[in-house]
Short mmCIF file of C-alpha atoms in Angstrom, two decimals:
data_model
loop_
_atom_site.label_atom_id
_atom_site.label_comp_id
_atom_site.label_asym_id
_atom_site.label_seq_id
_atom_site.Cartn_x
_atom_site.Cartn_y
_atom_site.Cartn_z
CA MET A 1385 142.03 107.13 105.99
CA SER A 1386 138.87 107.63 103.94
CA ASP A 1387 136.63 105.24 102.10
CA MET A 1388 133.57 104.83 100.02
CA THR A 1389 130.45 103.52 101.73
CA PRO A 1390 128.68 100.44 100.32
CA GLN A 1391 126.39 101.12 97.38
CA GLN A 1392 123.20 99.31 96.59
CA PRO A 1393 123.14 97.31 93.35
CA SER A 1394 120.56 99.73 91.92
CA ARG A 1395 122.97 102.65 92.06
CA PRO A 1396 125.12 103.69 89.08
CA PRO A 1397 128.28 101.67 88.38
CA PHE A 1398 131.35 102.49 90.44
CA GLY A 1399 132.73 105.67 88.94
CA ALA A 1400 135.93 107.58 88.66
CA GLY A 1401 135.21 110.09 91.39
CA SER A 1402 135.69 107.69 94.29
CA SER A 1403 137.48 108.82 97.40
CA THR A 1404 140.56 107.13 98.82
CA VAL A 1405 141.57 105.58 102.18
CA ALA A 1406 145.66 104.85 101.32
CA ASP A 1407 149.05 98.18 96.03
CA ALA A 1408 153.58 90.88 92.82
CA THR A 1409 156.31 87.60 90.46
CA ASN A 1410 159.46 85.90 91.09
CA PRO A 1411 163.16 85.36 90.77
CA LEU A 1412 163.96 83.36 87.65
CA SER A 1413 164.97 80.47 89.85
CA ARG A 1414 161.59 80.55 91.65
CA ARG A 1415 158.93 81.23 89.02
CA ALA A 1416 156.03 79.90 91.09
CA VAL A 1417 154.19 82.89 92.53
CA VAL A 1418 154.21 83.22 96.31
CA GLY A 1419 150.67 84.52 96.08
CA ALA A 1420 149.57 81.26 94.49
CA ALA A 1421 149.81 79.68 97.94
CA VAL A 1422 146.60 81.49 98.77
CA ALA A 1423 144.66 79.40 96.29
CA GLY A 1424 142.90 76.23 97.44
CA ALA A 1425 140.49 73.85 95.75
CA ALA A 1426 136.99 75.17 95.20
CA ALA A 1427 134.09 73.04 96.42
CA LEU A 1428 131.39 73.96 93.91
CA ALA A 1429 127.98 72.39 94.47
CA ALA A 1430 126.72 69.98 91.83
CA PHE A 1431 123.02 69.50 91.23
CA GLY A 1432 121.80 66.06 90.27
CA PRO A 1433 118.80 65.24 88.07
CA GLY A 1434 115.34 65.71 89.50
CA ARG A 1435 113.02 62.84 90.37
CA PRO A 1436 110.98 61.48 87.40
CA ALA A 1437 107.43 62.79 87.14
CA ALA A 1438 104.36 60.87 86.03
CA ALA A 1439 103.47 63.47 83.43
CA ALA A 1440 105.73 64.93 80.78
CA PRO A 1441 108.92 66.12 82.44
CA ARG A 1442 109.16 69.83 83.10
CA PRO A 1443 112.50 71.56 83.37
CA ALA A 1444 113.43 72.37 86.93
CA PRO A 1445 113.50 76.10 87.71
CA PRO A 1446 117.02 77.51 87.91
CA VAL A 1447 118.51 77.50 91.37
CA PRO A 1448 119.31 81.10 92.32
CA PRO A 1449 122.82 81.67 93.66
CA ALA A 1450 123.08 81.91 97.42
CA PRO A 1451 123.14 85.56 98.44
CA LEU A 1452 126.43 86.85 99.78
CA PRO A 1453 126.62 88.61 103.13
CA PRO A 1454 126.50 92.41 103.05
CA LEU A 1455 129.86 94.12 103.04
CA ASP A 1456 131.31 94.70 106.48
CA VAL A 1457 132.97 98.06 105.87
CA ALA A 1458 134.51 98.25 109.34
CA ALA A 1459 136.18 94.85 108.88
CA LEU A 1460 137.37 95.76 105.39
CA ARG A 1461 138.80 99.07 106.57
CA ALA A 1462 140.57 97.38 109.49
CA ALA A 1463 142.00 94.64 107.26
CA LEU A 1464 143.35 97.14 104.74
CA SER A 1465 144.71 99.58 107.33
CA ASP A 1466 147.04 97.15 109.07
CA LEU A 1467 150.27 98.09 107.31
CA ALA A 1468 152.51 96.31 109.80
CA HIS A 1469 151.46 92.68 109.17
CA PRO A 1470 153.15 92.41 106.76
CA GLU A 1471 155.09 95.63 106.40
CA VAL A 1472 153.33 97.50 103.60
CA THR A 1473 153.80 101.08 102.41
CA GLY A 1474 150.40 101.38 100.74
CA ALA A 1475 147.30 99.35 99.88
CA GLN A 1476 144.05 99.71 98.00
CA LEU A 1477 140.95 97.58 97.62
CA ARG A 1478 138.14 97.88 95.07
CA ILE A 1479 134.98 95.81 95.58
CA THR A 1480 132.21 95.73 92.98
CA GLY A 1481 129.40 93.43 91.93
CA SER A 1482 125.68 93.09 92.57
CA ALA A 1483 126.20 92.40 96.30
CA GLY A 1484 127.77 95.78 97.09
CA ARG A 1485 130.57 98.19 96.25
CA TRP A 1486 133.37 99.83 98.20
CA TYR A 1487 136.76 101.38 97.53
CA GLY A 1488 139.43 102.22 100.08
CA THR A 1489 143.14 102.89 100.42
CA ALA A 1490 145.68 103.09 103.20
CA GLY A 1491 149.26 104.30 103.38
CA VAL A 1492 150.95 106.26 100.61
CA ALA A 1493 151.79 105.93 96.94
CA ASP A 1494 155.13 107.70 97.38
CA ARG A 1495 157.05 107.84 100.66
CA ALA A 1496 159.25 110.71 99.48
CA SER A 1497 156.34 113.09 98.91
CA GLY A 1498 153.80 111.47 101.22
CA ARG A 1499 151.26 111.48 98.38
CA PRO A 1500 148.26 109.24 99.11
CA ILE A 1501 147.21 106.57 96.63
CA GLY A 1502 144.84 107.76 93.91
CA ALA A 1503 142.16 105.60 92.30
CA HIS A 1504 143.88 105.93 88.91
CA ASP A 1505 147.43 105.21 90.08
CA THR A 1506 149.11 102.44 88.14
CA PHE A 1507 151.09 99.54 89.63
CA ARG A 1508 152.75 96.33 88.46
CA ILE A 1509 150.22 93.47 88.32
CA GLY A 1510 152.66 90.55 88.05
CA SER A 1511 151.12 87.22 87.15
CA ILE A 1512 147.66 88.66 86.52
CA THR A 1513 149.32 89.17 83.12
CA LYS A 1514 148.70 85.45 82.56
CA VAL A 1515 144.93 85.97 82.46
CA PHE A 1516 145.34 88.40 79.54
CA VAL A 1517 147.59 85.92 77.70
CA ALA A 1518 145.14 83.06 78.30
CA THR A 1519 142.28 85.22 77.05
CA VAL A 1520 144.03 85.90 73.74
CA VAL A 1521 144.93 82.21 73.32
CA LEU A 1522 141.30 81.20 73.88
CA GLN A 1523 140.15 83.88 71.43
CA LEU A 1524 142.48 82.43 68.80
CA ALA A 1525 141.12 78.95 69.52
CA ALA A 1526 137.55 80.23 69.10
CA GLU A 1527 138.63 81.70 65.75
CA GLN A 1528 139.93 78.23 64.76
CA ARG A 1529 143.47 79.54 64.43
CA LEU A 1530 144.72 76.91 66.85
CA VAL A 1531 143.53 73.66 68.44
CA LEU A 1532 143.88 73.66 72.21
CA ASP A 1533 144.66 69.96 72.45
CA ALA A 1534 147.10 69.98 69.54
CA PRO A 1535 150.82 69.79 70.33
CA LEU A 1536 152.64 73.07 70.88
CA GLN A 1537 155.43 71.66 68.71
CA ARG A 1538 153.08 71.90 65.70
CA TYR A 1539 152.93 75.68 66.05
CA LEU A 1540 156.44 76.38 67.38
CA PRO A 1541 158.63 73.76 65.69
CA GLY A 1542 162.21 73.55 66.89
CA LEU A 1543 161.70 75.74 69.96
CA LEU A 1544 161.81 72.88 72.47
CA PRO A 1545 164.20 69.92 72.32
CA SER A 1546 163.04 67.12 70.00
CA ALA A 1547 163.35 64.65 72.88
CA PHE A 1548 160.59 66.41 74.82
CA PRO A 1549 157.19 64.68 74.76
CA ARG A 1550 154.11 66.13 73.06
CA LEU A 1551 152.94 69.22 74.95
CA SER A 1552 149.46 70.52 74.18
CA VAL A 1553 148.41 74.15 74.41
CA THR A 1554 146.06 73.07 77.20
CA HIS A 1555 148.98 71.65 79.18
CA LEU A 1556 150.50 75.13 79.19
CA LEU A 1557 147.26 76.96 79.97
CA ASN A 1558 146.51 74.87 83.07
CA HIS A 1559 150.08 74.28 84.25
CA THR A 1560 150.21 70.54 83.60
CA SER A 1561 153.18 70.67 81.19
CA GLY A 1562 155.77 69.00 83.44
CA LEU A 1563 158.61 71.03 81.91
CA PRO A 1564 162.04 70.69 83.58
CA ASP A 1565 163.14 73.06 86.31
CA GLU A 1566 165.07 76.13 85.20
CA SER A 1567 168.79 75.59 84.78
CA ARG A 1568 170.96 77.51 87.22
CA ASP A 1569 173.46 78.38 84.48
CA GLY A 1570 173.38 82.10 83.87
CA VAL A 1571 170.64 82.76 86.45
CA PRO A 1572 171.56 85.62 88.82
CA ASP A 1573 171.54 85.16 92.57
CA LEU A 1574 168.45 86.99 93.84
CA SER A 1575 168.49 85.49 97.33
CA THR A 1576 169.33 88.81 99.02
CA PRO A 1577 167.91 92.33 98.61
CA GLU A 1578 171.32 93.48 97.47
CA GLY A 1579 171.39 90.79 94.78
CA ILE A 1580 167.96 91.88 93.59
CA VAL A 1581 169.08 95.49 93.30
CA ARG A 1582 172.29 94.48 91.54
CA HIS A 1583 170.35 92.71 88.79
CA ARG A 1584 167.30 94.99 88.55
CA TYR A 1585 168.24 96.16 85.04
CA ASP A 1586 169.24 92.77 83.60
CA ARG A 1587 167.77 92.25 80.12
CA TRP A 1588 166.27 88.93 79.05
CA SER A 1589 164.85 87.63 75.79
CA PRO A 1590 162.00 85.08 75.59
CA GLN A 1591 164.39 82.64 73.93
CA GLN A 1592 166.77 82.92 76.89
CA LEU A 1593 163.90 82.18 79.26
CA VAL A 1594 162.92 79.10 77.23
CA SER A 1595 166.53 77.90 77.13
CA LEU A 1596 166.51 77.68 80.94
CA VAL A 1597 164.02 74.79 80.78
CA SER A 1598 165.50 73.09 77.72
CA HIS A 1599 167.86 70.89 79.73
CA GLY A 1600 167.24 68.02 82.08
CA PRO A 1601 164.40 65.51 82.27
CA MET A 1602 160.71 66.35 82.35
CA LYS A 1603 159.41 66.64 85.92
CA PHE A 1604 156.35 64.52 85.14
CA ALA A 1605 154.39 63.27 82.15
CA PRO A 1606 152.39 66.13 80.61
CA GLY A 1607 148.83 66.14 81.91
CA SER A 1608 149.54 63.89 84.89
CA LYS A 1609 150.18 66.56 87.57
CA GLN A 1610 149.83 70.29 88.05
CA GLU A 1611 152.65 72.70 88.91
CA TYR A 1612 152.41 76.46 88.58
CA ARG A 1613 155.16 77.64 86.19
CA GLY A 1614 155.72 81.01 84.59
CA ILE A 1615 157.51 79.45 81.61
CA ASN A 1616 154.20 77.96 80.44
CA TYR A 1617 152.98 81.46 79.67
CA VAL A 1618 156.24 82.57 78.07
CA LEU A 1619 155.60 79.78 75.57
CA LEU A 1620 151.96 80.84 75.13
CA ALA A 1621 153.04 84.44 74.44
CA LEU A 1622 155.44 83.14 71.80
CA LEU A 1623 152.55 81.12 70.36
CA ILE A 1624 150.44 84.29 70.12
CA GLU A 1625 153.26 86.01 68.25
CA ARG A 1626 153.62 83.12 65.80
CA LEU A 1627 149.88 82.99 65.04
CA THR A 1628 149.24 86.74 64.85
CA GLY A 1629 152.52 87.86 63.31
CA ARG A 1630 152.84 90.68 65.84
CA PRO A 1631 154.21 91.15 69.38
CA TYR A 1632 152.00 89.47 71.95
CA GLY A 1633 151.59 92.84 73.70
CA ALA A 1634 150.15 94.31 70.51
CA ALA A 1635 147.65 91.44 70.37
CA VAL A 1636 146.65 92.01 74.01
CA THR A 1637 146.25 95.73 73.32
CA ARG A 1638 144.19 95.31 70.14
CA ARG A 1639 141.98 92.50 71.41
CA ILE A 1640 141.44 93.53 75.05
CA LEU A 1641 142.79 96.90 76.16
CA HIS A 1642 141.46 99.06 73.33
CA PRO A 1643 137.97 97.48 73.10
CA LEU A 1644 137.47 97.80 76.87
CA GLY A 1645 138.90 101.30 77.10
CA MET A 1646 141.65 100.18 79.49
CA ARG A 1647 143.70 103.31 78.89
CA ARG A 1648 145.83 102.98 82.03
CA THR A 1649 146.89 99.38 81.35
CA SER A 1650 150.10 98.73 79.43
CA LEU A 1651 152.91 96.34 78.66
CA PRO A 1652 156.27 97.99 79.45
CA GLY A 1653 158.49 95.99 77.10
CA LYS A 1654 162.05 97.13 77.78
CA ASP A 1655 161.06 100.27 79.70
CA PRO A 1656 161.85 99.77 83.42
CA ARG A 1657 159.84 102.78 84.58
CA LEU A 1658 156.21 103.51 85.46
CA HIS A 1659 154.90 106.70 83.87
CA GLY A 1660 152.25 109.09 85.11
CA PRO A 1661 150.70 108.82 88.58
CA HIS A 1662 151.73 105.47 90.04
CA VAL A 1663 152.28 103.56 93.25
CA HIS A 1664 155.93 103.14 94.24
CA GLY A 1665 157.31 99.78 95.33
CA TYR A 1666 159.92 99.44 98.06
CA LEU A 1667 162.36 96.78 99.21
CA ARG A 1668 163.72 96.44 102.77
CA MET A 1669 167.49 96.03 102.56
CA THR A 1670 169.71 93.94 104.83
CA ASP A 1671 170.87 97.03 106.73
CA GLY A 1672 167.25 97.97 107.47
CA SER A 1673 166.98 100.82 104.97
CA LEU A 1674 164.08 101.03 102.53
CA LEU A 1675 164.93 101.30 98.83
CA ASP A 1676 162.56 102.47 96.09
CA ILE A 1677 162.48 99.50 93.69
CA THR A 1678 159.82 100.90 91.32
CA ALA A 1679 162.15 101.12 88.32
CA TYR A 1680 162.88 97.51 87.35
CA ASP A 1681 163.46 95.82 84.00
CA GLN A 1682 160.54 93.44 83.47
CA THR A 1683 161.91 91.39 80.58
CA ALA A 1684 162.56 88.49 82.99
CA ALA A 1685 158.76 88.32 83.38
CA TRP A 1686 158.03 88.62 79.63
CA GLY A 1687 154.74 87.01 78.68
CA GLU A 1688 153.82 86.01 82.19
CA GLY A 1689 154.19 88.84 84.68
CA GLU A 1690 155.13 92.21 83.18
CA MET A 1691 151.92 94.22 82.82
CA ILE A 1692 150.95 97.49 84.52
CA SER A 1693 147.36 98.46 85.38
CA THR A 1694 144.95 100.04 87.90
CA THR A 1695 142.26 98.57 90.12
CA GLY A 1696 139.57 100.16 87.96
CA ASP A 1697 140.94 98.78 84.69
CA LEU A 1698 141.35 95.31 86.22
CA ASP A 1699 137.77 95.36 87.46
CA ARG A 1700 136.59 96.32 83.96
CA PHE A 1701 138.58 93.45 82.48
CA LEU A 1702 137.27 90.91 84.98
CA THR A 1703 133.67 92.03 84.43
CA ALA A 1704 133.95 91.68 80.65
CA LEU A 1705 135.74 88.32 80.93
CA PHE A 1706 133.24 86.70 83.28
CA SER A 1707 130.32 88.14 81.27
CA GLY A 1708 131.45 86.32 78.12
CA THR A 1709 132.26 89.53 76.25
CA LEU A 1710 135.86 88.61 75.49
CA VAL A 1711 135.75 84.84 75.02
CA PRO A 1712 132.85 82.73 73.67
CA ARG A 1713 131.19 80.69 76.42
CA PRO A 1714 132.42 77.20 75.37
CA PHE A 1715 136.01 78.42 75.45
CA LEU A 1716 135.50 80.60 78.50
CA GLU A 1717 134.42 77.47 80.37
CA ARG A 1718 137.98 76.19 79.97
CA MET A 1719 139.09 78.88 82.41
CA PHE A 1720 136.77 77.48 85.08
CA THR A 1721 137.62 73.81 84.42
CA LEU A 1722 140.19 72.06 86.57
CA PRO A 1723 142.08 69.17 84.94
CA ASP A 1724 140.24 65.94 85.65
CA GLY A 1725 141.93 63.46 87.98
CA VAL A 1726 145.01 65.65 88.42
CA ARG A 1727 146.58 66.91 91.64
CA MET A 1728 149.30 69.43 92.38
CA VAL A 1729 152.82 68.07 92.68
CA ASP A 1730 152.56 68.33 96.47
CA GLY A 1731 149.44 66.12 96.45
CA SER A 1732 146.92 68.91 97.08
CA PRO A 1733 143.90 69.29 94.77
CA ALA A 1734 144.40 70.99 91.42
CA ARG A 1735 143.48 74.67 91.52
CA TYR A 1736 144.32 76.10 88.09
CA GLY A 1737 142.09 76.20 85.05
CA ALA A 1738 143.12 77.80 81.75
CA GLY A 1739 144.43 81.10 83.10
CA LEU A 1740 142.43 81.31 86.33
CA GLN A 1741 142.94 79.83 89.78
CA THR A 1742 140.29 79.09 92.36
CA VAL A 1743 139.97 79.47 96.11
CA THR A 1744 137.10 79.04 98.57
CA VAL A 1745 136.95 81.32 101.62
CA ASN A 1746 134.22 80.92 104.26
CA GLY A 1747 132.16 78.90 101.82
CA THR A 1748 132.42 81.44 98.99
CA ALA A 1749 134.16 80.17 95.85
CA PHE A 1750 136.21 82.72 93.93
CA TRP A 1751 138.00 82.51 90.59
CA GLY A 1752 140.77 84.87 89.58
CA LYS A 1753 144.51 85.35 89.80
CA THR A 1754 147.22 86.60 92.13
CA GLY A 1755 150.34 88.44 91.02
CA GLU A 1756 153.54 89.92 92.40
CA ARG A 1757 156.69 91.77 91.48
CA TYR A 1758 159.32 93.23 93.79
CA GLY A 1759 157.49 95.92 95.78
CA TYR A 1760 154.04 94.91 94.51
CA ALA A 1761 151.44 92.24 95.35
CA ASN A 1762 147.86 91.96 94.17
CA ALA A 1763 144.88 89.72 93.57
CA LEU A 1764 141.94 89.83 91.17
CA VAL A 1765 138.96 87.60 92.10
CA ALA A 1766 135.22 87.22 91.59
CA THR A 1767 132.41 84.80 92.16
CA ARG A 1768 131.25 83.28 88.89
CA ASP A 1769 127.87 85.01 89.16
CA GLN A 1770 129.68 88.32 89.80
CA GLN A 1771 127.83 89.04 92.97
CA ARG A 1772 131.23 90.01 94.30
CA ARG A 1773 134.37 91.12 92.49
CA ALA A 1774 137.48 92.35 94.27
CA VAL A 1775 140.84 93.80 93.27
CA ILE A 1776 143.45 94.26 96.00
CA ALA A 1777 146.83 95.85 95.33
CA PHE A 1778 149.46 96.59 97.95
CA SER A 1779 153.17 97.30 98.30
CA PRO A 1780 154.96 94.85 100.63
CA THR A 1781 158.56 95.60 101.52
CA HIS A 1782 159.50 91.91 101.71
CA ARG A 1783 158.86 89.41 98.94
CA ASP A 1784 158.12 86.30 100.92
CA ALA A 1785 155.25 84.33 102.44
CA THR A 1786 154.51 87.09 104.96
CA GLN A 1787 152.75 89.12 102.27
CA LEU A 1788 149.96 86.54 102.31
CA GLN A 1789 148.85 88.00 105.63
CA MET A 1790 147.33 91.01 103.89
CA THR A 1791 145.60 88.95 101.19
CA LEU A 1792 144.16 86.45 103.66
CA ARG A 1793 143.04 89.17 106.07
CA VAL A 1794 141.16 90.98 103.31
CA ALA A 1795 139.69 87.69 102.04
CA GLN A 1796 138.30 86.95 105.48
CA ALA A 1797 136.75 90.43 105.76
CA LEU A 1798 135.38 90.11 102.24
CA THR A 1799 133.46 86.93 103.06
CA LYS A 1800 132.61 87.59 106.71
CA ARG A 1801 129.17 86.26 107.63
#
């Protein structure tokens, strides 16, 4: 294992020549991301008004953000190198921001060749796709091409049943839509590794995905509760296509990927393969064998979990997003705003804004997104002041709650005081 030592903020930005040490979304019947379980409510400090002064009031000086602890490289290296809890074939972690930088990998990108992970290897980013979709939607709102609190039915008439209540674009962005559960009719059984492999090349259209939630009663009144649902972003991607007159992937590419120079980030469409240097994903079968599951049709995750990227490209995207380069500040604030007076369906505090989720670890509040596909799991997070940004990507062999062990272990090392 090798790694990059912490850099001081005054040094040049993290570059392409970094060394390496050795990278998730869901069955159609279970569209809530396992990785979303990591997220908890953020406890952000609020500052009240100052005491009145006898003379003319003077604005209070800005309160500087609390400094983050220095990076504990030994703890980070240990957290990343444990490839047994859960079983992982390879992992990489990129940390940037004003409070220090580090990059490391563990394991391999390809078990057949034994090739180690490279800094420019691509991997499937799963539900981090949603942040790109939300960004384009907010850009369109800033351009006055849509109204966030207007009903979706105004822009996509006839797509949802007429009996459904008014659903705003905001309800979709922050997962408060209350849409019905997916129908089981026509949904393949993905409860076993063999079932997953059997259906890995199934082809889906967005309209088929929408039809799965077009039956049955609403789960709750829109805006009254929060439940993470991939279908919300399928609808938002369709909205982008209606407003721009082009595939949503083309809008993401023109508005985000090209301006930021994200040359290794792509939307696969109907292509099940990863091209160029990439991290392979594997699935542990019932008989104990390990199957390469890298090639997989991603149309079932259209609009909400299909994209491919690298840790470097994702860090570039997160930096531009949080800096206000991609979305004007008033609309960007929507990403960091939790729905008022709303809780998750299980009673826990709301944790999703418009495209981002929040979690607090050891007193440090992060905003970002988790993602997963078969053979891949990842997370993209940062503090709002960008003292610390992190992208973790790893390849778990089981798609279940055990993969959280890696994410939580790295989160603890990342915020160790």
